[in-house]
Short mmCIF file of N, CA and C in Angstrom, two decimals:
data_model
loop_
_atom_site.label_atom_id
_atom_site.label_comp_id
_atom_site.label_asym_id
_atom_site.label_seq_id
_atom_site.Cartn_x
_atom_site.Cartn_y
_atom_site.Cartn_z
N MET C 244 -16.06 -14.59 20.11
CA MET C 244 -14.75 -14.04 20.43
C MET C 244 -14.77 -13.52 21.87
N ASP C 245 -13.70 -13.76 22.60
CA ASP C 245 -13.60 -13.20 23.93
C ASP C 245 -12.91 -11.84 23.84
N ASN C 246 -12.71 -11.16 24.99
CA ASN C 246 -12.11 -9.82 24.98
C ASN C 246 -10.75 -9.78 24.31
N LYS C 247 -9.96 -10.84 24.48
CA LYS C 247 -8.63 -10.89 23.88
C LYS C 247 -8.73 -10.84 22.36
N GLU C 248 -9.79 -11.41 21.82
CA GLU C 248 -9.97 -11.49 20.37
C GLU C 248 -10.93 -10.42 19.84
N GLU C 249 -11.45 -9.57 20.73
CA GLU C 249 -12.41 -8.56 20.32
C GLU C 249 -11.79 -7.60 19.30
N MET C 250 -12.56 -7.24 18.31
CA MET C 250 -12.04 -6.37 17.25
C MET C 250 -11.91 -4.93 17.76
N PRO C 251 -10.81 -4.27 17.43
CA PRO C 251 -10.68 -2.85 17.74
C PRO C 251 -11.78 -2.06 17.04
N LEU C 252 -12.29 -1.04 17.71
CA LEU C 252 -13.41 -0.27 17.18
C LEU C 252 -13.11 0.35 15.82
N GLY C 253 -11.93 0.93 15.66
CA GLY C 253 -11.56 1.54 14.38
C GLY C 253 -11.53 0.52 13.25
N PHE C 254 -11.09 -0.69 13.57
CA PHE C 254 -11.08 -1.76 12.57
C PHE C 254 -12.50 -2.12 12.18
N SER C 255 -13.38 -2.24 13.17
CA SER C 255 -14.79 -2.55 12.89
C SER C 255 -15.43 -1.51 11.99
N PHE C 256 -15.18 -0.23 12.30
CA PHE C 256 -15.75 0.85 11.48
C PHE C 256 -15.20 0.82 10.06
N SER C 257 -13.89 0.66 9.94
CA SER C 257 -13.27 0.63 8.61
C SER C 257 -13.77 -0.57 7.81
N LEU C 258 -13.90 -1.70 8.46
CA LEU C 258 -14.38 -2.91 7.81
C LEU C 258 -15.82 -2.72 7.32
N ALA C 259 -16.64 -2.05 8.13
CA ALA C 259 -18.03 -1.82 7.77
C ALA C 259 -18.16 -0.93 6.53
N MET C 260 -17.14 -0.13 6.26
CA MET C 260 -17.17 0.78 5.11
C MET C 260 -16.68 0.13 3.82
N ASP C 261 -16.17 -1.09 3.90
CA ASP C 261 -15.59 -1.77 2.73
C ASP C 261 -16.23 -3.15 2.60
N GLU C 262 -17.22 -3.25 1.71
CA GLU C 262 -17.99 -4.49 1.58
C GLU C 262 -17.12 -5.68 1.19
N LYS C 263 -16.19 -5.49 0.26
CA LYS C 263 -15.32 -6.61 -0.14
C LYS C 263 -14.48 -7.09 1.03
N ALA C 264 -13.93 -6.14 1.77
CA ALA C 264 -13.10 -6.51 2.92
C ALA C 264 -13.94 -7.22 3.98
N MET C 265 -15.15 -6.74 4.20
CA MET C 265 -16.01 -7.36 5.20
C MET C 265 -16.35 -8.79 4.80
N ASP C 266 -16.69 -8.98 3.53
CA ASP C 266 -17.00 -10.33 3.05
C ASP C 266 -15.79 -11.25 3.18
N ARG C 267 -14.62 -10.74 2.82
CA ARG C 267 -13.40 -11.55 2.91
C ARG C 267 -13.08 -11.90 4.35
N PHE C 268 -13.20 -10.92 5.25
CA PHE C 268 -12.93 -11.16 6.67
C PHE C 268 -13.89 -12.21 7.22
N ALA C 269 -15.16 -12.12 6.85
CA ALA C 269 -16.16 -13.08 7.33
C ALA C 269 -15.84 -14.50 6.87
N ALA C 270 -15.21 -14.63 5.71
CA ALA C 270 -14.89 -15.95 5.15
C ALA C 270 -13.59 -16.53 5.70
N MET C 271 -12.84 -15.74 6.46
CA MET C 271 -11.55 -16.21 7.00
C MET C 271 -11.74 -17.24 8.10
N SER C 272 -10.73 -18.08 8.26
CA SER C 272 -10.72 -19.00 9.40
C SER C 272 -10.51 -18.19 10.68
N GLU C 273 -10.77 -18.80 11.82
CA GLU C 273 -10.56 -18.11 13.10
C GLU C 273 -9.10 -17.69 13.25
N ALA C 274 -8.18 -18.53 12.82
CA ALA C 274 -6.75 -18.20 12.92
C ALA C 274 -6.42 -16.98 12.07
N GLU C 275 -6.97 -16.92 10.86
CA GLU C 275 -6.73 -15.77 9.99
C GLU C 275 -7.32 -14.50 10.60
N LYS C 276 -8.54 -14.62 11.12
CA LYS C 276 -9.18 -13.46 11.75
C LYS C 276 -8.35 -12.96 12.92
N ASN C 277 -7.87 -13.87 13.75
CA ASN C 277 -7.06 -13.48 14.91
C ASN C 277 -5.78 -12.79 14.48
N ARG C 278 -5.17 -13.25 13.40
CA ARG C 278 -3.95 -12.63 12.90
C ARG C 278 -4.24 -11.21 12.42
N VAL C 279 -5.32 -11.03 11.67
CA VAL C 279 -5.68 -9.70 11.17
C VAL C 279 -6.05 -8.77 12.33
N ILE C 280 -6.77 -9.28 13.31
CA ILE C 280 -7.12 -8.47 14.48
C ILE C 280 -5.85 -8.03 15.21
N GLY C 281 -4.89 -8.92 15.31
CA GLY C 281 -3.60 -8.56 15.91
C GLY C 281 -2.92 -7.45 15.14
N GLN C 282 -2.97 -7.52 13.82
CA GLN C 282 -2.40 -6.45 12.99
C GLN C 282 -3.15 -5.14 13.24
N ALA C 283 -4.47 -5.22 13.35
CA ALA C 283 -5.28 -4.02 13.58
C ALA C 283 -4.93 -3.38 14.92
N ARG C 284 -4.62 -4.18 15.91
CA ARG C 284 -4.25 -3.64 17.22
C ARG C 284 -2.94 -2.86 17.19
N SER C 285 -2.08 -3.15 16.23
CA SER C 285 -0.78 -2.46 16.18
C SER C 285 -0.82 -1.21 15.30
N VAL C 286 -1.94 -0.94 14.68
CA VAL C 286 -2.09 0.22 13.80
C VAL C 286 -2.01 1.50 14.64
N GLN C 287 -1.33 2.50 14.10
CA GLN C 287 -1.11 3.76 14.82
C GLN C 287 -1.93 4.94 14.29
N SER C 288 -2.60 4.78 13.15
CA SER C 288 -3.35 5.91 12.59
C SER C 288 -4.55 5.41 11.79
N LYS C 289 -5.46 6.33 11.53
CA LYS C 289 -6.63 6.02 10.71
C LYS C 289 -6.19 5.59 9.31
N ALA C 290 -5.19 6.26 8.77
CA ALA C 290 -4.70 5.93 7.43
C ALA C 290 -4.15 4.51 7.39
N GLU C 291 -3.42 4.12 8.42
CA GLU C 291 -2.89 2.74 8.49
C GLU C 291 -4.03 1.73 8.55
N MET C 292 -5.07 2.05 9.33
CA MET C 292 -6.21 1.14 9.46
C MET C 292 -6.92 1.00 8.12
N GLU C 293 -7.11 2.11 7.44
CA GLU C 293 -7.76 2.06 6.13
C GLU C 293 -6.93 1.25 5.14
N GLN C 294 -5.62 1.37 5.23
CA GLN C 294 -4.73 0.60 4.36
C GLN C 294 -4.84 -0.89 4.66
N LEU C 295 -4.89 -1.25 5.93
CA LEU C 295 -5.03 -2.65 6.33
C LEU C 295 -6.34 -3.23 5.77
N VAL C 296 -7.42 -2.50 5.96
CA VAL C 296 -8.73 -2.97 5.50
C VAL C 296 -8.79 -3.02 3.98
N ALA C 297 -8.23 -2.02 3.32
CA ALA C 297 -8.21 -2.02 1.85
C ALA C 297 -7.44 -3.24 1.34
N GLY C 298 -6.38 -3.61 2.04
CA GLY C 298 -5.61 -4.79 1.66
C GLY C 298 -6.42 -6.06 1.75
N ILE C 299 -7.28 -6.14 2.75
CA ILE C 299 -8.16 -7.32 2.87
C ILE C 299 -9.10 -7.37 1.67
N GLY C 300 -9.67 -6.23 1.30
CA GLY C 300 -10.57 -6.17 0.15
C GLY C 300 -9.88 -6.50 -1.15
N LYS C 301 -8.65 -6.01 -1.33
CA LYS C 301 -7.89 -6.31 -2.54
C LYS C 301 -7.57 -7.79 -2.61
N ASP C 302 -7.22 -8.38 -1.47
CA ASP C 302 -6.90 -9.80 -1.43
C ASP C 302 -8.13 -10.64 -1.76
N ALA C 303 -9.32 -10.10 -1.50
CA ALA C 303 -10.55 -10.82 -1.84
C ALA C 303 -10.63 -11.03 -3.35
N ASP C 304 -10.15 -10.05 -4.10
CA ASP C 304 -10.15 -10.18 -5.56
C ASP C 304 -9.19 -11.26 -6.04
N LYS C 305 -8.15 -11.50 -5.25
CA LYS C 305 -7.13 -12.48 -5.61
C LYS C 305 -7.38 -13.84 -4.96
N GLY C 306 -8.35 -13.90 -4.03
CA GLY C 306 -8.60 -15.14 -3.32
C GLY C 306 -7.53 -15.45 -2.29
N MET C 307 -6.92 -14.40 -1.72
CA MET C 307 -5.84 -14.57 -0.76
C MET C 307 -6.21 -13.90 0.55
N THR C 308 -5.41 -14.16 1.59
CA THR C 308 -5.62 -13.51 2.88
C THR C 308 -4.76 -12.26 2.98
N ALA C 309 -5.10 -11.40 3.92
CA ALA C 309 -4.32 -10.18 4.15
C ALA C 309 -2.96 -10.53 4.71
N ARG C 310 -2.02 -9.67 4.44
CA ARG C 310 -0.66 -9.88 4.94
C ARG C 310 -0.42 -9.15 6.22
#
């Protein structure tokens, strides 16, 4: 990933705390990862970031991508 695609630090930390979300993120296509990283860049609070990451983990249970 180049700087444009670099993960926000808060997203990286939140992802590291949620094994399901981390596994799901790792399995995503580059396009899916870029979309989620874009969503993470627009997050305004820690609670929003945790909600985004939790959604990735929940979607792992359903076999779907984050919204």
